[in-house]
Amino acid sequence: MIRATRRRVGRAVLVKNADAFDALYIQLQTAMTNAWDDAMREGIANALDRLRDLGPGQFTKEDGDMIMRILEASVGPDAIRAAMREPVVNLTDALFRVGAEEVGQAAGVAIAFMRPDLDALDVLKTGNLYWVGNSWNIHTQNLMAKALEDYFTEGMTRDGLTQRFAEDFAGLTKRGQRYWEILADHTATKTREIGRVTGYERAGIVRVQVRAHLDDRTTKICRHMHGRIIEVGKMREQADAYLDAAGKRNEPAAKAAWTMHGADADLSNTPTSKLGKGTASPPYHFRCRTITVAYFASSDPVDQIAQSITDREKLSKDQVADIRTLATGAAWMEKGNERRHWKKHGSFLEARKLADYEASARGVVRNPSARLRVSMRVPEDQKAKGDFTPRPYATFAVPHVFTKKGGKKRIEQPGHLFTAVRLDTGEIVTHHWRDDDLSSRNDITPARDIQKALKGLLKWLFR
Ligand SMILES: [Zn+2]
């Protein structure tokens, strides 16, 4: 019934035009690093000139202050803001529109900006410019002040100081470049995402799905976010909180409005409904490549089950019943595959014949007291082809003592008989005995108990 022909059209509208964003992002990054580079070069040249002009003699605290003033005139908040004004303002506008238009194109709707969107855009433009200028204080001033302080305590000649200045500040430019790259990336992504929220609203889309770029390098957090459904209303609240903070130049509030998760963040078990307010739109961390797409609910029961598992939400009684029905009627694995599995696991199962192996697998699924767990998992063969799309799985387990002959002794080892069923294709994919109940290493969502094994040891009949 569930496995009847399944429609898989129009589930999600994919973004077609990622090029526009990439082009703008590179422009922003280039503009920022160039402006910074030019400003630094000029500032350092001026500072070194002044050092030389001073001639030989003791380097004083006043000389240090003077050098800081000269540098600040070139790379201070006002100077940097002025140097980057045009590209930051223009590109903020373009990135915001790209976000909105990507959504409009995908949904086939022309996005008309209204008063609130234009107001938001103005806040973003000045806000982005403000963060850019403010970066002097956050990132650079302390480093330079520290460098100067070190020179005072080391009692160097003026020539030696000039040389070390030139070397250290060259390193500072490099470090600065990485900083500007991250800031450009962050500014571009956030601006586009706020534009997308407007696009979703105007296109009448109320829910979106998180799409991580899945490969070996996908961050843990984005693996945990992938496939979840986020309400556009929640994204709007987040964007408004961020814009409000940016308008008030309240940096802590801006940071709180949009959580940048660290590398150790673990959302693997957090239901989507329990995610914090600051976790709605990507980016979820620095240099995040995750996007969102419009989501239209599927009427297919297996799609709905997969979605509930992905969102780490509780499955309904009907869904659990559907899983059982599906697993009971699951197709048996293909012959070659079956032989391979039987050869590998058959001895553990005391399955001397292929038919016994199948009977054992199906018996576990049919056992009403079996422990039932579900997870989204990337199939091994699919992964080998570079496809990391998670699929829904159900595993059934019953306690089983494996008896092996160790010389004359018989060794009894407690464990479980497992049968795994892939739900979207409706087939049994493996059956084996294991001495532990660890999840598969291919699990994307942690294997979750839907029904725990019934209490009391049930004698398992091998048929
Ligand atoms: Zn990411």
Short mmCIF file of C-alpha atoms and ligand atoms in Angstrom, two decimals:
data_model
loop_
_atom_site.label_atom_id
_atom_site.label_comp_id
_atom_site.label_asym_id
_atom_site.label_seq_id
_atom_site.Cartn_x
_atom_site.Cartn_y
_atom_site.Cartn_z
CA MET A 1 0.00 0.00 0.00
CA ILE A 2 2.65 2.44 1.14
CA ARG A 3 4.99 1.11 -1.47
CA ALA A 4 2.51 1.86 -4.22
CA THR A 5 3.74 4.20 -6.90
CA ARG A 6 5.12 7.21 -5.17
CA ARG A 7 5.11 10.69 -6.54
CA ARG A 8 8.25 12.62 -5.92
CA VAL A 9 7.62 15.82 -7.84
CA GLY A 10 7.70 19.36 -6.58
CA ARG A 11 8.82 18.41 -3.08
CA ALA A 12 11.34 21.19 -2.95
CA VAL A 13 12.21 24.00 -5.28
CA LEU A 14 15.91 24.07 -5.92
CA VAL A 15 17.89 27.22 -6.38
CA LYS A 16 19.09 27.45 -9.95
CA ASN A 17 21.09 30.61 -9.87
CA ALA A 18 23.89 30.26 -7.36
CA ASP A 19 26.27 32.03 -9.76
CA ALA A 20 24.87 35.48 -9.05
CA PHE A 21 25.61 35.15 -5.35
CA ASP A 22 29.10 33.78 -5.92
CA ALA A 23 29.99 36.65 -8.26
CA LEU A 24 28.78 39.25 -5.76
CA TYR A 25 30.48 37.55 -2.87
CA ILE A 26 33.84 37.52 -4.69
CA GLN A 27 33.39 41.21 -5.52
CA LEU A 28 32.75 42.03 -1.88
CA GLN A 29 35.70 40.00 -0.69
CA THR A 30 38.04 41.56 -3.24
CA ALA A 31 36.82 45.07 -2.42
CA MET A 32 37.33 44.52 1.30
CA THR A 33 40.77 42.95 1.12
CA ASN A 34 41.99 45.48 -1.46
CA ALA A 35 40.75 48.44 0.57
CA TRP A 36 42.36 46.97 3.67
CA ASP A 37 45.58 46.23 1.83
CA ASP A 38 45.84 49.72 0.37
CA ALA A 39 45.02 51.35 3.68
CA MET A 40 47.55 49.22 5.54
CA ARG A 41 50.28 49.79 2.99
CA GLU A 42 49.77 53.51 3.13
CA GLY A 43 49.55 53.57 6.91
CA ILE A 44 52.71 51.50 7.36
CA ALA A 45 54.66 53.55 4.80
CA ASN A 46 53.65 56.75 6.57
CA ALA A 47 54.59 55.36 9.98
CA LEU A 48 57.98 54.16 8.78
CA ASP A 49 58.64 57.51 7.07
CA ARG A 50 57.94 59.29 10.32
CA LEU A 51 60.21 56.92 12.23
CA ARG A 52 63.04 57.70 9.82
CA ASP A 53 62.35 61.42 10.03
CA LEU A 54 62.82 61.29 13.77
CA GLY A 55 66.44 60.31 13.31
CA PRO A 56 68.56 58.46 15.90
CA GLY A 57 67.84 58.66 19.60
CA GLN A 58 65.57 57.23 22.27
CA PHE A 59 62.17 55.96 21.12
CA THR A 60 59.63 57.43 23.52
CA LYS A 61 56.07 56.73 24.55
CA GLU A 62 55.07 59.88 22.63
CA ASP A 63 56.68 58.49 19.47
CA GLY A 64 54.60 55.33 19.91
CA ASP A 65 51.39 57.31 20.32
CA MET A 66 52.23 59.30 17.24
CA ILE A 67 52.71 56.15 15.16
CA MET A 68 49.37 54.81 16.34
CA ARG A 69 47.75 58.10 15.30
CA ILE A 70 49.35 57.93 11.86
CA LEU A 71 48.23 54.36 11.38
CA GLU A 72 44.76 55.11 12.63
CA ALA A 73 44.38 57.89 10.06
CA SER A 74 44.77 55.21 7.36
CA VAL A 75 43.25 52.08 8.94
CA GLY A 76 41.07 53.51 11.71
CA PRO A 77 37.27 53.04 11.69
CA ASP A 78 36.56 56.24 9.75
CA ALA A 79 39.26 55.62 7.16
CA ILE A 80 38.23 51.99 6.56
CA ARG A 81 34.56 52.88 6.44
CA ALA A 82 35.26 55.62 3.89
CA ALA A 83 37.43 53.31 1.78
CA MET A 84 34.78 50.57 1.71
CA ARG A 85 31.64 52.68 1.63
CA GLU A 86 30.78 52.34 -2.04
CA PRO A 87 31.33 48.58 -2.51
CA VAL A 88 29.73 47.65 0.83
CA VAL A 89 26.62 49.77 0.23
CA ASN A 90 26.17 48.71 -3.40
CA LEU A 91 26.89 45.04 -2.81
CA THR A 92 24.65 44.88 0.26
CA ASP A 93 21.82 46.07 -1.96
CA ALA A 94 22.68 43.56 -4.71
CA LEU A 95 23.07 40.61 -2.29
CA PHE A 96 19.75 41.35 -0.61
CA ARG A 97 18.02 41.46 -4.01
CA VAL A 98 19.73 38.25 -5.13
CA GLY A 99 18.36 36.50 -2.05
CA ALA A 100 14.81 37.72 -2.72
CA GLU A 101 15.00 37.06 -6.46
CA GLU A 102 16.38 33.54 -6.10
CA VAL A 103 13.25 32.72 -4.15
CA GLY A 104 11.02 34.56 -6.62
CA GLN A 105 12.52 32.76 -9.60
CA ALA A 106 12.20 29.35 -8.00
CA ALA A 107 8.58 30.02 -7.05
CA GLY A 108 7.74 31.73 -10.34
CA VAL A 109 6.74 34.94 -8.62
CA ALA A 110 8.00 38.49 -9.17
CA ILE A 111 9.14 39.89 -5.82
CA ALA A 112 8.00 43.47 -5.30
CA PHE A 113 9.77 45.27 -2.48
CA MET A 114 7.60 47.13 -0.04
CA ARG A 115 8.33 49.83 2.48
CA PRO A 116 9.48 47.50 5.29
CA ASP A 117 11.91 45.72 2.92
CA LEU A 118 13.48 48.99 1.84
CA ASP A 119 13.76 50.08 5.47
CA ALA A 120 15.41 46.77 6.35
CA LEU A 121 17.78 47.24 3.44
CA ASP A 122 18.80 50.67 4.68
CA VAL A 123 19.51 49.29 8.14
CA LEU A 124 21.57 46.50 6.58
CA LYS A 125 23.63 48.87 4.43
CA THR A 126 24.61 51.15 7.30
CA GLY A 127 24.91 48.19 9.66
CA ASN A 128 27.30 46.31 7.39
CA LEU A 129 29.33 49.46 6.92
CA TYR A 130 29.42 49.98 10.66
CA TRP A 131 30.76 46.46 11.36
CA VAL A 132 33.38 46.99 8.69
CA GLY A 133 34.64 50.22 10.23
CA ASN A 134 34.37 48.93 13.75
CA SER A 135 36.69 46.07 12.87
CA TRP A 136 39.65 48.36 13.47
CA ASN A 137 39.00 48.28 17.20
CA ILE A 138 38.09 44.64 17.43
CA HIS A 139 40.80 43.18 15.34
CA THR A 140 43.68 45.52 14.74
CA GLN A 141 44.18 48.15 17.35
CA ASN A 142 45.00 45.74 20.16
CA LEU A 143 47.46 43.84 18.03
CA MET A 144 49.29 47.00 17.04
CA ALA A 145 49.28 48.43 20.55
CA LYS A 146 50.69 45.12 21.80
CA ALA A 147 53.42 45.21 19.15
CA LEU A 148 54.43 48.72 20.19
CA GLU A 149 54.43 47.79 23.86
CA ASP A 150 56.82 44.92 23.17
CA TYR A 151 59.28 47.29 21.50
CA PHE A 152 59.39 49.50 24.57
CA THR A 153 60.27 46.64 26.84
CA GLU A 154 62.95 45.28 24.52
CA GLY A 155 65.08 48.44 24.26
CA MET A 156 65.86 48.34 20.56
CA THR A 157 67.61 50.81 18.29
CA ARG A 158 65.44 52.87 16.04
CA ASP A 159 66.73 51.04 12.96
CA GLY A 160 65.97 47.68 14.54
CA LEU A 161 62.54 48.91 15.49
CA THR A 162 61.86 50.12 11.94
CA GLN A 163 62.82 46.73 10.57
CA ARG A 164 60.68 44.76 13.03
CA PHE A 165 57.81 47.11 12.45
CA ALA A 166 57.91 46.42 8.74
CA GLU A 167 58.11 42.64 9.29
CA ASP A 168 55.42 42.42 11.97
CA PHE A 169 53.00 44.63 10.12
CA ALA A 170 53.43 42.60 6.98
CA GLY A 171 52.25 39.62 9.03
CA LEU A 172 49.41 41.73 10.32
CA THR A 173 48.23 42.44 6.78
CA LYS A 174 48.11 38.73 6.07
CA ARG A 175 46.16 38.00 9.21
CA GLY A 176 43.94 40.95 8.35
CA GLN A 177 43.26 39.50 4.95
CA ARG A 178 41.87 36.30 6.43
CA TYR A 179 39.73 38.38 8.74
CA TRP A 180 38.29 40.39 5.86
CA GLU A 181 37.60 37.23 3.90
CA ILE A 182 35.58 35.84 6.80
CA LEU A 183 33.78 39.14 7.31
CA ALA A 184 32.98 39.40 3.57
CA ASP A 185 31.67 35.84 3.56
CA HIS A 186 29.59 36.44 6.64
CA THR A 187 28.22 39.77 5.43
CA ALA A 188 27.33 38.36 2.01
CA THR A 189 25.61 35.23 3.33
CA LYS A 190 23.61 36.97 6.04
CA THR A 191 22.52 39.77 3.71
CA ARG A 192 21.35 37.29 1.09
CA GLU A 193 19.49 35.23 3.70
CA ILE A 194 17.64 38.28 5.00
CA GLY A 195 16.70 39.02 1.37
CA ARG A 196 15.44 35.44 1.04
CA VAL A 197 13.11 35.88 4.01
CA THR A 198 11.47 38.77 2.15
CA GLY A 199 11.31 36.59 -0.98
CA TYR A 200 9.60 33.74 0.90
CA GLU A 201 7.08 36.11 2.44
CA ARG A 202 6.19 37.77 -0.86
CA ALA A 203 5.91 34.39 -2.59
CA GLY A 204 3.59 33.14 0.15
CA ILE A 205 5.96 30.38 1.25
CA VAL A 206 5.52 29.54 4.93
CA ARG A 207 8.02 26.71 5.43
CA VAL A 208 11.49 26.05 4.08
CA GLN A 209 13.84 23.11 4.15
CA VAL A 210 17.50 23.32 5.15
CA ARG A 211 19.87 22.13 2.44
CA ALA A 212 23.46 21.59 3.50
CA HIS A 213 26.13 21.04 0.89
CA LEU A 214 26.72 17.39 1.73
CA ASP A 215 30.16 15.93 1.24
CA ASP A 216 33.08 14.75 3.37
CA ARG A 217 33.75 18.29 4.55
CA THR A 218 30.24 19.20 5.72
CA THR A 219 30.39 20.49 9.29
CA LYS A 220 28.75 18.50 12.08
CA ILE A 221 26.25 21.27 12.75
CA CYS A 222 25.11 21.46 9.13
CA ARG A 223 24.82 17.68 8.92
CA HIS A 224 22.49 17.97 11.93
CA MET A 225 20.54 20.82 10.34
CA HIS A 226 20.21 19.28 6.88
CA GLY A 227 16.68 18.44 5.80
CA ARG A 228 14.93 20.13 8.72
CA ILE A 229 11.82 22.22 8.15
CA ILE A 230 11.99 25.82 9.40
CA GLU A 231 9.00 28.16 9.63
CA VAL A 232 9.43 31.38 7.65
CA GLY A 233 7.79 33.19 10.58
CA LYS A 234 10.66 32.11 12.81
CA MET A 235 13.18 33.33 10.24
CA ARG A 236 11.40 36.69 10.10
CA GLU A 237 11.61 37.04 13.88
CA GLN A 238 15.31 36.29 13.74
CA ALA A 239 15.95 38.75 10.90
CA ASP A 240 13.98 41.48 12.71
CA ALA A 241 15.86 40.90 15.96
CA TYR A 242 19.13 41.11 14.06
CA LEU A 243 18.12 44.25 12.13
CA ASP A 244 16.91 45.90 15.32
CA ALA A 245 20.25 45.21 17.02
CA ALA A 246 22.20 46.36 13.96
CA GLY A 247 20.15 49.58 13.83
CA LYS A 248 21.03 50.27 17.46
CA ARG A 249 24.69 49.27 16.94
CA ASN A 250 24.19 46.72 19.68
CA GLU A 251 26.78 44.09 18.87
CA PRO A 252 25.98 41.61 21.67
CA ALA A 253 22.29 41.68 20.70
CA ALA A 254 23.18 41.21 17.02
CA LYS A 255 25.32 38.20 17.94
CA ALA A 256 22.57 36.76 20.12
CA ALA A 257 19.96 37.18 17.38
CA TRP A 258 21.90 34.97 14.99
CA THR A 259 23.77 32.13 16.67
CA MET A 260 27.13 31.32 15.14
CA HIS A 261 27.66 27.77 16.29
CA GLY A 262 31.13 26.58 17.17
CA ALA A 263 32.74 23.41 15.89
CA ASP A 264 31.68 21.50 19.01
CA ALA A 265 27.97 22.41 18.80
CA ASP A 266 25.83 19.27 18.89
CA LEU A 267 22.25 19.46 17.64
CA SER A 268 22.07 15.79 16.72
CA ASN A 269 19.29 15.05 19.19
CA THR A 270 17.57 18.44 19.32
CA PRO A 271 14.05 18.43 17.84
CA THR A 272 13.50 21.23 15.33
CA SER A 273 10.76 22.67 17.57
CA LYS A 274 13.34 23.02 20.37
CA LEU A 275 16.00 24.88 18.35
CA GLY A 276 16.76 28.32 19.82
CA LYS A 277 15.48 31.56 18.29
CA GLY A 278 18.95 32.32 16.96
CA THR A 279 19.01 29.13 14.91
CA ALA A 280 16.64 29.70 11.99
CA SER A 281 18.25 30.98 8.78
CA PRO A 282 21.76 29.95 7.78
CA PRO A 283 24.64 30.75 8.12
CA TYR A 284 24.85 28.50 11.20
CA HIS A 285 28.58 29.04 11.59
CA PHE A 286 31.34 31.04 9.90
CA ARG A 287 31.92 30.10 6.28
CA CYS A 288 28.65 28.18 6.15
CA ARG A 289 27.53 26.99 2.71
CA THR A 290 24.07 25.80 3.76
CA ILE A 291 21.00 27.27 2.06
CA THR A 292 17.23 26.98 2.40
CA VAL A 293 14.66 26.04 -0.24
CA ALA A 294 10.89 26.42 -0.32
CA TYR A 295 9.23 23.35 1.15
CA PHE A 296 5.90 21.88 0.15
CA ALA A 297 4.66 19.06 2.33
CA SER A 298 4.48 15.65 0.71
CA SER A 299 1.37 13.52 1.03
CA ASP A 300 3.48 10.37 0.85
CA PRO A 301 3.50 8.63 4.26
CA VAL A 302 7.14 7.53 3.93
CA ASP A 303 8.23 11.08 3.09
CA GLN A 304 6.38 12.27 6.17
CA ILE A 305 8.05 9.64 8.33
CA ALA A 306 11.46 10.60 6.94
CA GLN A 307 10.69 14.25 7.68
CA SER A 308 9.68 13.51 11.30
CA ILE A 309 12.89 11.54 11.79
CA THR A 310 14.94 14.36 10.24
CA ASP A 311 13.26 16.91 12.50
CA ARG A 312 13.94 14.65 15.51
CA GLU A 313 10.24 14.91 16.36
CA LYS A 314 8.06 12.21 17.87
CA LEU A 315 6.44 9.83 15.40
CA SER A 316 2.68 9.39 15.57
CA LYS A 317 1.08 6.02 16.39
CA ASP A 318 -0.04 5.79 12.77
CA GLN A 319 3.48 6.37 11.54
CA VAL A 320 4.83 3.63 13.80
CA ALA A 321 2.10 1.31 12.49
CA ASP A 322 3.04 2.27 8.91
CA ILE A 323 6.68 1.43 9.57
CA ARG A 324 5.66 -2.01 10.85
CA THR A 325 3.40 -2.63 7.86
CA LEU A 326 6.12 -1.54 5.47
CA ALA A 327 8.81 -3.65 7.15
CA THR A 328 6.60 -6.75 7.29
CA GLY A 329 5.94 -6.47 3.57
CA ALA A 330 9.52 -5.44 2.72
CA ALA A 331 11.14 -6.93 -0.36
CA TRP A 332 13.91 -9.42 0.28
CA MET A 333 17.40 -8.35 -0.74
CA GLU A 334 18.73 -9.15 -4.17
CA LYS A 335 20.26 -12.67 -4.55
CA GLY A 336 23.96 -11.73 -4.85
CA ASN A 337 23.64 -9.37 -1.94
CA GLU A 338 21.81 -12.01 0.08
CA ARG A 339 24.55 -14.59 -0.49
CA ARG A 340 27.20 -12.11 0.58
CA HIS A 341 25.37 -11.24 3.78
CA TRP A 342 24.60 -14.87 4.55
CA LYS A 343 28.25 -15.87 4.08
CA LYS A 344 29.32 -13.07 6.40
CA HIS A 345 26.68 -13.44 9.11
CA GLY A 346 25.10 -16.84 8.56
CA SER A 347 27.29 -18.76 11.01
CA PHE A 348 26.37 -16.41 13.82
CA LEU A 349 22.74 -17.03 13.03
CA GLU A 350 23.03 -20.79 12.77
CA ALA A 351 21.45 -20.33 9.36
CA ARG A 352 22.77 -23.21 7.36
CA LYS A 353 20.58 -22.49 4.40
CA LEU A 354 19.83 -19.25 2.55
CA ALA A 355 16.14 -19.79 3.22
CA ASP A 356 16.87 -19.96 6.98
CA TYR A 357 18.64 -16.66 6.74
CA GLU A 358 15.63 -14.96 5.17
CA ALA A 359 13.26 -16.59 7.65
CA SER A 360 15.40 -15.35 10.54
CA ALA A 361 15.44 -11.79 9.15
CA ARG A 362 11.69 -11.68 8.63
CA GLY A 363 11.08 -13.29 12.01
CA VAL A 364 12.84 -10.43 13.78
CA VAL A 365 10.68 -7.88 11.93
CA ARG A 366 7.49 -9.76 12.75
CA ASN A 367 8.36 -10.20 16.42
CA PRO A 368 5.99 -7.82 18.27
CA SER A 369 8.44 -7.44 21.16
CA ALA A 370 11.40 -6.45 18.99
CA ARG A 371 13.05 -3.15 19.73
CA LEU A 372 12.31 -0.74 16.90
CA ARG A 373 14.63 2.14 16.07
CA VAL A 374 14.60 4.66 13.24
CA SER A 375 17.27 6.89 11.72
CA MET A 376 18.23 8.74 8.58
CA ARG A 377 21.26 7.06 7.13
CA VAL A 378 23.44 7.45 4.04
CA PRO A 379 23.62 4.06 2.27
CA GLU A 380 27.22 2.86 1.82
CA ASP A 381 26.93 2.17 -1.93
CA GLN A 382 25.36 5.58 -2.49
CA LYS A 383 28.10 7.31 -0.50
CA ALA A 384 30.70 5.61 -2.68
CA LYS A 385 29.13 7.38 -5.65
CA GLY A 386 29.42 10.74 -3.89
CA ASP A 387 25.70 10.97 -3.07
CA PHE A 388 25.22 11.87 0.59
CA THR A 389 21.43 12.09 0.61
CA PRO A 390 20.12 10.57 3.87
CA ARG A 391 17.44 7.85 3.58
CA PRO A 392 15.00 6.58 6.21
CA TYR A 393 15.81 3.27 7.91
CA ALA A 394 14.14 1.15 10.56
CA THR A 395 16.04 -1.48 12.53
CA PHE A 396 14.45 -4.30 14.50
CA ALA A 397 16.36 -6.10 17.24
CA VAL A 398 15.69 -9.03 19.54
CA PRO A 399 18.02 -10.44 22.20
CA HIS A 400 19.87 -13.51 21.01
CA VAL A 401 22.62 -15.53 22.69
CA PHE A 402 25.21 -16.60 20.19
CA THR A 403 26.84 -19.93 21.03
CA LYS A 404 30.19 -20.70 19.50
CA LYS A 405 32.42 -23.67 19.98
CA GLY A 406 35.83 -22.79 21.45
CA GLY A 407 37.62 -26.14 21.31
CA LYS A 408 35.67 -28.41 23.64
CA LYS A 409 34.05 -25.53 25.45
CA ARG A 410 30.95 -23.78 24.32
CA ILE A 411 31.11 -20.02 24.63
CA GLU A 412 27.85 -18.20 25.07
CA GLN A 413 27.80 -14.58 24.00
CA PRO A 414 24.73 -12.41 24.56
CA GLY A 415 23.78 -9.94 21.83
CA HIS A 416 21.02 -9.10 19.41
CA LEU A 417 19.64 -10.24 16.10
CA PHE A 418 19.21 -7.23 13.84
CA THR A 419 17.22 -6.67 10.69
CA ALA A 420 17.52 -3.33 8.90
CA VAL A 421 14.84 -2.13 6.51
CA ARG A 422 15.26 0.80 4.16
CA LEU A 423 11.87 2.50 4.23
CA ASP A 424 11.86 4.54 1.02
CA THR A 425 12.69 1.56 -1.19
CA GLY A 426 10.88 -0.90 1.08
CA GLU A 427 13.61 -3.53 1.23
CA ILE A 428 15.47 -5.48 3.85
CA VAL A 429 19.09 -4.41 3.51
CA THR A 430 20.84 -6.55 6.12
CA HIS A 431 20.33 -9.07 8.86
CA HIS A 432 22.97 -10.02 11.39
CA TRP A 433 23.89 -10.82 14.97
CA ARG A 434 25.77 -8.24 16.99
CA ASP A 435 27.21 -8.19 20.48
CA ASP A 436 26.37 -4.53 20.91
CA ASP A 437 23.57 -2.22 19.94
CA LEU A 438 25.57 0.65 18.53
CA SER A 439 24.15 2.79 15.77
CA SER A 440 25.38 2.43 12.24
CA ARG A 441 28.30 4.70 11.41
CA ASN A 442 26.21 5.83 8.45
CA ASP A 443 23.53 7.29 10.70
CA ILE A 444 22.91 10.98 10.09
CA THR A 445 20.29 11.27 12.79
CA PRO A 446 21.06 9.22 15.90
CA ALA A 447 19.14 5.93 15.93
CA ARG A 448 16.08 6.64 18.06
CA ASP A 449 13.98 4.13 19.96
CA ILE A 450 10.41 4.03 18.72
CA GLN A 451 9.64 0.96 20.72
CA LYS A 452 11.96 -0.45 23.33
CA ALA A 453 12.34 -4.19 23.62
CA LEU A 454 9.61 -5.61 25.83
CA LYS A 455 10.71 -6.51 29.35
CA GLY A 456 11.29 -10.13 30.20
CA LEU A 457 13.33 -12.46 28.12
CA LEU A 458 11.35 -13.92 25.28
CA LYS A 459 12.67 -17.16 24.08
CA TRP A 460 13.45 -16.50 20.46
CA LEU A 461 12.35 -19.30 18.23
CA PHE A 462 14.48 -19.88 15.21
CA ARG A 463 12.37 -20.87 12.27
ZN ZN B 1 27.37 25.13 7.33
#
